[in-house]
C-alpha positions as a Markdown table, in Angstrom:
| # | Residue | x | y | z |
|---|---|---|---|---|
| 1 | Unk | 3.9 | 21.2 | 3.6 |
| 2 | Unk | 2.8 | 21.7 | 0.2 |
| 3 | Unk | -0.5 | 20.5 | -0.7 |
| 4 | Unk | -1.3 | 18.5 | -3.9 |
| 5 | Unk | -3.2 | 20.9 | -6.2 |
| 6 | Unk | -3.7 | 21.4 | -9.8 |
| 7 | Unk | -1.6 | 24.4 | -9.5 |
| 8 | Unk | 1.2 | 22.8 | -7.8 |
| 9 | Unk | 1.0 | 19.4 | -9.3 |
| 10 | Unk | -0.5 | 19.8 | -12.9 |
| 11 | Unk | -3.3 | 17.9 | -13.8 |
| 12 | Unk | -3.6 | 15.2 | -17.0 |
| 13 | Unk | -6.4 | 13.1 | -18.1 |
| 14 | Unk | -7.0 | 9.9 | -18.3 |
| 15 | Unk | -9.9 | 8.7 | -20.2 |
| 16 | Unk | -13.0 | 10.6 | -19.1 |
| 17 | Unk | -11.0 | 11.8 | -15.5 |
| 18 | Unk | -8.5 | 14.5 | -14.8 |
| 19 | Unk | -5.9 | 13.4 | -11.8 |
| 20 | Unk | -2.9 | 15.7 | -10.6 |
| 21 | Unk | -0.2 | 14.1 | -11.9 |
| 22 | Unk | 1.4 | 13.3 | -8.6 |
| 23 | Unk | -0.1 | 9.9 | -7.5 |
| 24 | Unk | 0.1 | 7.5 | -4.8 |
| 25 | Unk | 1.2 | 3.9 | -5.5 |
| 26 | Unk | 0.2 | 1.2 | -3.1 |
| 27 | Unk | 2.9 | -1.7 | -3.4 |
| 28 | Unk | 4.5 | -1.6 | 0.0 |
| 29 | Unk | 1.2 | -0.8 | 2.0 |
| 30 | Unk | 1.8 | -4.8 | 2.6 |
| 31 | Unk | 4.0 | -7.1 | 4.4 |
| 32 | Unk | 7.7 | -7.6 | 3.8 |
| 33 | Unk | 8.7 | -8.8 | 0.1 |
| 34 | Unk | 5.0 | -7.7 | -0.9 |
| 35 | Unk | 3.1 | -10.5 | 0.6 |
| 36 | Unk | 0.8 | -10.8 | 3.5 |
| 37 | Unk | -0.6 | -8.0 | 5.3 |
| 38 | Unk | 1.7 | -4.8 | 6.9 |
| 39 | Unk | 3.7 | -4.7 | 10.2 |
| 40 | Unk | 1.4 | -2.0 | 10.8 |
| 41 | Unk | -2.4 | -2.1 | 10.0 |
| 42 | Unk | -3.2 | 0.9 | 11.4 |
| 43 | Unk | -0.4 | 3.2 | 9.7 |
| 44 | Unk | -1.0 | 1.8 | 6.4 |
| 45 | Unk | -4.5 | 3.1 | 7.1 |
| 46 | Unk | -3.2 | 6.4 | 7.8 |
| 47 | Unk | -1.0 | 6.7 | 4.6 |
| 48 | Unk | -4.0 | 5.8 | 2.4 |
| 49 | Unk | -6.5 | 8.4 | 4.2 |
| 50 | Unk | -3.3 | 11.0 | 4.4 |
| 51 | Unk | -2.2 | 10.3 | 0.7 |
| 52 | Unk | -6.2 | 11.6 | 0.0 |
| 53 | Unk | -6.1 | 14.5 | 2.6 |
| 54 | Unk | -2.9 | 15.8 | 0.8 |
| 55 | Unk | -4.5 | 16.0 | -2.5 |
| 56 | Unk | -3.6 | 12.7 | -4.2 |
| 57 | Unk | -6.7 | 11.7 | -6.4 |
| 58 | Unk | -5.3 | 8.8 | -8.3 |
| 59 | Unk | -4.1 | 5.4 | -5.8 |
| 60 | Unk | -2.4 | 2.8 | -8.0 |
| 61 | Unk | -2.5 | -0.8 | -6.7 |
| 62 | Unk | -2.8 | -4.5 | -8.3 |
| 63 | Unk | -4.5 | -8.1 | -7.2 |
| 64 | Unk | -0.7 | -9.3 | -7.0 |
| 65 | Unk | -0.1 | -6.8 | -3.8 |
| 66 | Unk | 0.3 | -9.0 | -1.1 |
| 67 | Unk | -1.7 | -10.4 | -2.7 |
| 68 | Unk | -5.2 | -9.2 | -2.6 |
| 69 | Unk | -3.9 | -7.0 | 0.9 |
| 70 | Unk | -3.3 | -4.1 | -0.5 |
| 71 | Unk | -6.5 | -3.6 | -2.6 |
| 72 | Unk | -8.3 | -4.5 | 0.6 |
| 73 | Unk | -7.0 | -2.1 | 3.1 |
| 74 | Unk | -7.8 | 0.7 | 0.1 |
| 75 | Unk | -11.0 | -0.2 | 0.6 |
| 76 | Unk | -10.9 | -0.6 | 4.1 |
| 77 | Unk | -9.4 | 2.9 | 4.4 |
| 78 | Unk | -11.4 | 4.7 | 1.7 |
| 79 | Unk | -15.0 | 3.1 | 0.6 |
| 80 | Unk | -17.2 | 4.9 | 0.1 |
| 81 | Unk | -14.4 | 7.1 | -2.2 |
| 82 | Unk | -14.0 | 10.1 | -1.8 |
| 83 | Unk | -15.4 | 11.7 | -5.1 |
| 84 | Unk | -12.3 | 12.4 | -8.1 |
| 85 | Unk | -10.8 | 9.8 | -6.7 |
| 86 | Unk | -9.7 | 7.3 | -9.5 |
| 87 | Unk | -8.3 | 3.4 | -7.8 |
| 88 | Unk | -6.2 | 2.2 | -10.6 |
| 89 | Unk | -5.3 | -2.1 | -10.3 |
| 90 | Unk | -3.9 | -4.2 | -12.2 |
| 91 | Unk | -4.1 | -8.1 | -13.2 |
| 92 | Unk | -1.8 | -10.1 | -15.3 |
| 93 | Unk | 0.5 | -11.1 | -12.4 |
| 94 | Unk | 0.4 | -14.2 | -9.7 |
| 95 | Unk | 2.3 | -14.9 | -6.8 |
| 96 | Unk | 3.0 | -18.6 | -6.0 |
| 97 | Unk | 5.1 | -17.5 | -2.9 |
| 98 | Unk | 7.1 | -14.2 | -1.1 |
| 99 | Unk | 9.3 | -13.1 | -3.9 |
| 100 | Unk | 7.5 | -15.1 | -6.5 |
| 101 | Unk | 6.0 | -13.3 | -9.7 |
| 102 | Unk | 4.4 | -15.4 | -12.6 |
| 103 | Unk | 2.5 | -14.4 | -15.3 |
| 104 | Unk | -0.6 | -15.4 | -16.5 |
| 105 | Unk | -2.8 | -13.8 | -19.5 |
| 106 | Unk | -4.6 | -15.9 | -20.2 |
| 107 | Unk | -8.5 | -14.3 | -20.7 |
| 108 | Unk | -10.4 | -16.7 | -18.0 |
| 109 | Unk | -8.1 | -15.9 | -15.0 |
| 110 | Unk | -8.1 | -12.2 | -16.4 |
| 111 | Unk | -11.6 | -12.6 | -15.6 |
| 112 | Unk | -10.8 | -13.9 | -12.4 |
| 113 | Unk | -8.9 | -12.0 | -11.0 |
| 114 | Unk | -10.9 | -8.4 | -12.9 |
| 115 | Unk | -14.0 | -9.9 | -10.3 |
| 116 | Unk | -11.9 | -10.4 | -7.6 |
| 117 | Unk | -10.4 | -7.1 | -7.5 |
| 118 | Unk | -14.3 | -5.6 | -8.0 |
| 119 | Unk | -15.0 | -7.5 | -4.6 |
| 120 | Unk | -12.1 | -6.5 | -2.8 |
| 121 | Unk | -12.4 | -2.9 | -4.3 |
| 122 | Unk | -15.8 | -2.5 | -3.2 |
| 123 | Unk | -17.2 | -1.2 | -6.8 |
| 124 | Unk | -19.4 | -2.3 | -9.7 |
| 125 | Unk | -16.8 | -1.0 | -12.0 |
| 126 | Unk | -12.7 | -0.4 | -12.1 |
| 127 | Unk | -11.9 | 3.2 | -12.9 |
| 128 | Unk | -8.4 | 2.1 | -14.9 |
| 129 | Unk | -7.8 | -1.5 | -14.4 |
| 130 | Unk | -4.3 | -2.8 | -16.2 |
| 131 | Unk | -2.8 | -5.6 | -17.8 |
| 132 | Unk | 0.2 | -6.3 | -15.6 |
| 133 | Unk | 2.8 | -7.8 | -18.4 |
| 134 | Unk | 2.1 | -9.7 | -21.5 |
| 135 | Unk | 2.6 | -13.5 | -21.4 |
| 136 | Unk | 4.5 | -14.3 | -23.8 |
| 137 | Unk | 3.2 | -18.3 | -23.3 |
| 138 | Unk | -0.4 | -16.5 | -24.4 |
| 139 | Unk | -1.4 | -14.2 | -27.7 |
| 140 | Unk | -1.4 | -10.8 | -26.6 |
| 141 | Unk | -3.9 | -9.9 | -28.6 |
| 142 | Unk | -6.5 | -12.8 | -26.2 |
| 143 | Unk | -5.0 | -11.2 | -23.4 |
| 144 | Unk | -6.4 | -7.7 | -24.7 |
| 145 | Unk | -9.4 | -9.0 | -26.0 |
| 146 | Unk | -10.9 | -10.5 | -22.2 |
| 147 | Unk | -10.1 | -6.3 | -21.1 |
| 148 | Unk | -12.2 | -5.4 | -23.8 |
| 149 | Unk | -14.9 | -7.9 | -22.9 |
| 150 | Unk | -14.7 | -6.7 | -19.3 |
| 151 | Unk | -14.9 | -2.8 | -20.6 |
| 152 | Unk | -18.3 | -3.5 | -23.1 |
| 153 | Unk | -19.8 | -5.7 | -20.0 |
| 154 | Unk | -19.5 | -2.4 | -17.7 |
| 155 | Unk | -16.9 | -4.0 | -15.4 |
| 156 | Unk | -14.4 | -1.6 | -16.0 |
| 157 | Unk | -13.7 | 1.9 | -17.0 |
| 158 | Unk | -10.4 | 2.5 | -19.1 |
| 159 | Unk | -7.9 | 0.0 | -20.0 |
| 160 | Unk | -4.0 | 0.5 | -19.6 |
| 161 | Unk | -0.9 | -1.6 | -19.9 |
| 162 | Unk | 2.0 | -2.0 | -18.3 |
| 163 | Unk | 5.5 | -3.2 | -18.7 |
| 164 | Unk | 5.3 | -3.0 | -22.9 |
| 165 | Unk | 7.1 | -1.7 | -25.4 |
| 166 | Unk | 5.9 | 0.0 | -28.4 |
| 167 | Unk | 5.3 | -2.9 | -30.3 |
| 168 | Unk | 2.5 | -4.3 | -27.1 |
| 169 | Unk | 1.4 | -0.5 | -27.2 |
| 170 | Unk | 0.5 | 0.0 | -31.0 |
| 171 | Unk | -1.0 | -3.5 | -31.1 |
| 172 | Unk | -3.1 | -3.5 | -28.3 |
| 173 | Unk | -4.2 | -0.1 | -29.2 |
| 174 | Unk | -5.5 | -2.0 | -32.5 |
| 175 | Unk | -8.0 | -3.5 | -30.3 |
| 176 | Unk | -8.9 | -1.0 | -27.7 |
| 177 | Unk | -8.4 | 2.2 | -26.2 |
| 178 | Unk | -5.6 | 2.5 | -24.4 |
| 179 | Unk | -5.6 | 5.2 | -22.0 |
| 180 | Unk | -2.5 | 4.5 | -19.5 |
| 181 | Unk | 0.9 | 3.0 | -19.8 |
| 182 | Unk | 2.7 | 2.4 | -17.1 |
| 183 | Unk | 6.6 | 1.1 | -17.1 |
| 184 | Unk | 9.8 | 1.9 | -15.4 |
| 185 | Unk | 11.0 | 5.1 | -15.6 |
| 186 | Unk | 14.0 | 7.2 | -13.7 |
| 187 | Unk | 16.6 | 9.3 | -13.7 |
| 188 | Unk | 18.7 | 7.0 | -14.3 |
| 189 | Unk | 16.9 | 4.2 | -16.2 |
| 190 | Unk | 15.0 | 5.7 | -19.3 |
| 191 | Unk | 15.0 | 2.1 | -21.3 |
| 192 | Unk | 11.2 | 2.8 | -22.2 |
| 193 | Unk | 12.2 | 6.4 | -23.7 |
| 194 | Unk | 10.6 | 5.4 | -26.8 |
| 195 | Unk | 6.7 | 3.9 | -25.3 |
| 196 | Unk | 7.1 | 7.7 | -23.3 |
| 197 | Unk | 7.8 | 9.3 | -26.7 |
| 198 | Unk | 5.2 | 7.3 | -28.1 |
| 199 | Unk | 2.8 | 8.0 | -25.2 |
| 200 | Unk | 3.4 | 12.1 | -25.5 |
| 201 | Unk | 2.6 | 11.9 | -29.1 |
| 202 | Unk | -0.8 | 10.0 | -28.5 |
| 203 | Unk | -1.7 | 12.1 | -25.1 |
| 204 | Unk | -1.6 | 9.0 | -22.8 |
| 205 | Unk | -0.3 | 8.9 | -19.6 |
| 206 | Unk | 2.9 | 7.2 | -18.0 |
| 207 | Unk | 3.2 | 6.5 | -14.8 |
| 208 | Unk | 6.3 | 5.3 | -14.4 |
| 209 | Unk | 7.2 | 2.7 | -11.6 |
| 210 | Unk | 10.4 | 3.1 | -9.3 |
| 211 | Unk | 10.6 | 7.0 | -9.7 |
| 212 | Unk | 13.3 | 7.1 | -7.3 |
| 213 | Unk | 16.2 | 5.1 | -8.6 |
| 214 | Unk | 19.0 | 6.9 | -9.1 |
| 215 | Unk | 22.2 | 5.4 | -8.2 |
| 216 | Unk | 25.2 | 7.1 | -7.7 |
| 217 | Unk | 23.7 | 10.8 | -8.8 |
| 218 | Unk | 21.9 | 10.3 | -5.3 |
| 219 | Unk | 25.2 | 9.5 | -3.1 |
| 220 | Unk | 27.2 | 12.2 | -1.0 |
| 221 | Unk | 28.7 | 15.3 | -3.5 |
| 222 | Unk | 26.7 | 13.8 | -6.2 |
| 223 | Unk | 23.9 | 16.2 | -8.5 |
| 224 | Unk | 21.1 | 15.4 | -6.8 |
| 225 | Unk | 22.6 | 16.1 | -3.4 |
| 226 | Unk | 24.0 | 19.4 | -4.1 |
| 227 | Unk | 20.3 | 20.3 | -6.4 |
| 228 | Unk | 18.3 | 19.0 | -3.3 |
| 229 | Unk | 20.7 | 21.0 | -1.3 |
| 230 | Unk | 19.3 | 24.6 | -3.3 |
| 231 | Unk | 16.5 | 23.8 | -2.7 |
| 232 | Unk | 16.2 | 22.6 | 0.6 |
| 233 | Unk | 14.5 | 19.6 | -0.7 |
| 234 | Unk | 15.7 | 15.6 | -0.7 |
| 235 | Unk | 17.3 | 14.1 | -3.7 |
| 236 | Unk | 14.2 | 12.0 | -3.4 |
| 237 | Unk | 12.0 | 15.0 | -3.9 |
| 238 | Unk | 14.3 | 15.9 | -6.5 |
| 239 | Unk | 13.8 | 12.5 | -8.5 |
| 240 | Unk | 10.4 | 13.2 | -8.7 |
| 241 | Unk | 10.3 | 17.0 | -9.6 |
| 242 | Unk | 12.5 | 15.9 | -12.6 |
| 243 | Unk | 10.0 | 13.6 | -13.5 |
| 244 | Unk | 7.3 | 16.1 | -13.5 |
| 245 | Unk | 9.3 | 18.7 | -15.4 |
| 246 | Unk | 10.8 | 16.1 | -17.8 |
| 247 | Unk | 7.2 | 15.4 | -19.9 |
| 248 | Unk | 3.4 | 16.8 | -19.2 |
| 249 | Unk | 2.3 | 13.1 | -19.5 |
| 250 | Unk | 4.6 | 11.6 | -16.6 |
| 251 | Unk | 2.0 | 11.0 | -13.7 |
| 252 | Unk | 4.7 | 9.5 | -11.0 |
| 253 | Unk | 3.3 | 7.1 | -8.2 |
| 254 | Unk | 5.7 | 6.7 | -5.2 |
| 255 | Unk | 4.8 | 4.5 | -2.9 |
| 256 | Unk | 5.7 | 4.3 | 1.2 |
| 257 | Unk | 4.5 | 2.2 | 4.6 |
| 258 | Unk | 4.7 | 5.8 | 6.2 |
| 259 | Unk | 2.7 | 8.5 | 6.5 |
| 260 | Unk | 6.0 | 11.2 | 7.2 |
| 261 | Unk | 8.1 | 9.7 | 4.1 |
| 262 | Unk | 4.6 | 10.2 | 2.3 |
| 263 | Unk | 4.6 | 13.7 | 3.2 |
| 264 | Unk | 8.3 | 14.2 | 2.1 |
| 265 | Unk | 7.2 | 12.6 | -1.1 |
| 266 | Unk | 4.0 | 15.5 | -1.9 |
| 267 | Unk | 6.8 | 18.1 | -1.1 |
| 268 | Unk | 7.9 | 17.3 | -4.6 |
| 269 | Unk | 5.4 | 19.5 | -6.1 |
| 270 | Unk | 6.9 | 22.2 | -4.3 |
| 271 | Unk | 10.6 | 21.8 | -5.8 |
| 272 | Unk | 11.1 | 24.2 | -9.1 |
| 273 | Unk | 14.0 | 23.0 | -11.2 |
| 274 | Unk | 16.0 | 25.5 | -13.7 |
| 275 | Unk | 16.7 | 24.9 | -16.7 |
| 276 | Unk | 20.7 | 24.8 | -15.0 |
| 277 | Unk | 19.7 | 22.1 | -13.0 |
| 278 | Unk | 17.7 | 20.1 | -15.3 |
| 279 | Unk | 20.3 | 20.2 | -18.0 |
| 280 | Unk | 22.9 | 19.0 | -15.8 |
| 281 | Unk | 20.4 | 16.0 | -14.5 |
| 282 | Unk | 20.0 | 15.2 | -17.8 |
| 283 | Unk | 24.0 | 15.5 | -18.7 |
| 284 | Unk | 24.6 | 13.3 | -15.4 |
| 285 | Unk | 22.7 | 10.8 | -16.3 |
């Protein structure tokens, strides 16, 4: 079993914290459709504890995962939190029902959401609080201003953004220090390449969600399968290894509800792709 260490995964600084560049996304420890409690509560707890045992020191969640369930499970499994563990959460999306996600960037809602996360996570301040998505019915500066106010009050330490374009990132940086961006990014979906490039320039961590999506590249006889075979790895591990090699600011946060799958994901840090393999994957995508 490959352990996630500073040497195997590399590190990045997020605010005043240094984390390893393979984290854990805690969305899928909830029930089907990211709604309600998990089918196997004990397995969900075991996944969180095993993640820390493997060396993961960044766990990402949101109040909308469940809703509330993911944060509650994290606290149940890990509080009091191990030294050096960074818990990141998000606010700005609501869940009226299963499969339903709606935006709410009103300052009063973000305050309520943040205070709810503080209670569920059992902390006095949230290490990294991310605006889950811009709300196009609310001036963006008002949403960012709400996070700035919460930061001044000591309820959040660092501010991150999610599902944003370059304009949103630049506008947010006019009012606050932004230490992370969380957008969809993977081998075959690079819509937010310009955002990644700006993060590289600024030294901001980029947390890619949906890191496994690879479509036909992962199919039988495809490049992911061939390269995985050459390394005794799985296509998923190669997809994560590609992200780790793609940029020093990328911090994949793959999620799972299974300890076995978690351990498989962790093995990605032991997959060292050659320059030819990286070029093949770039060309294929």
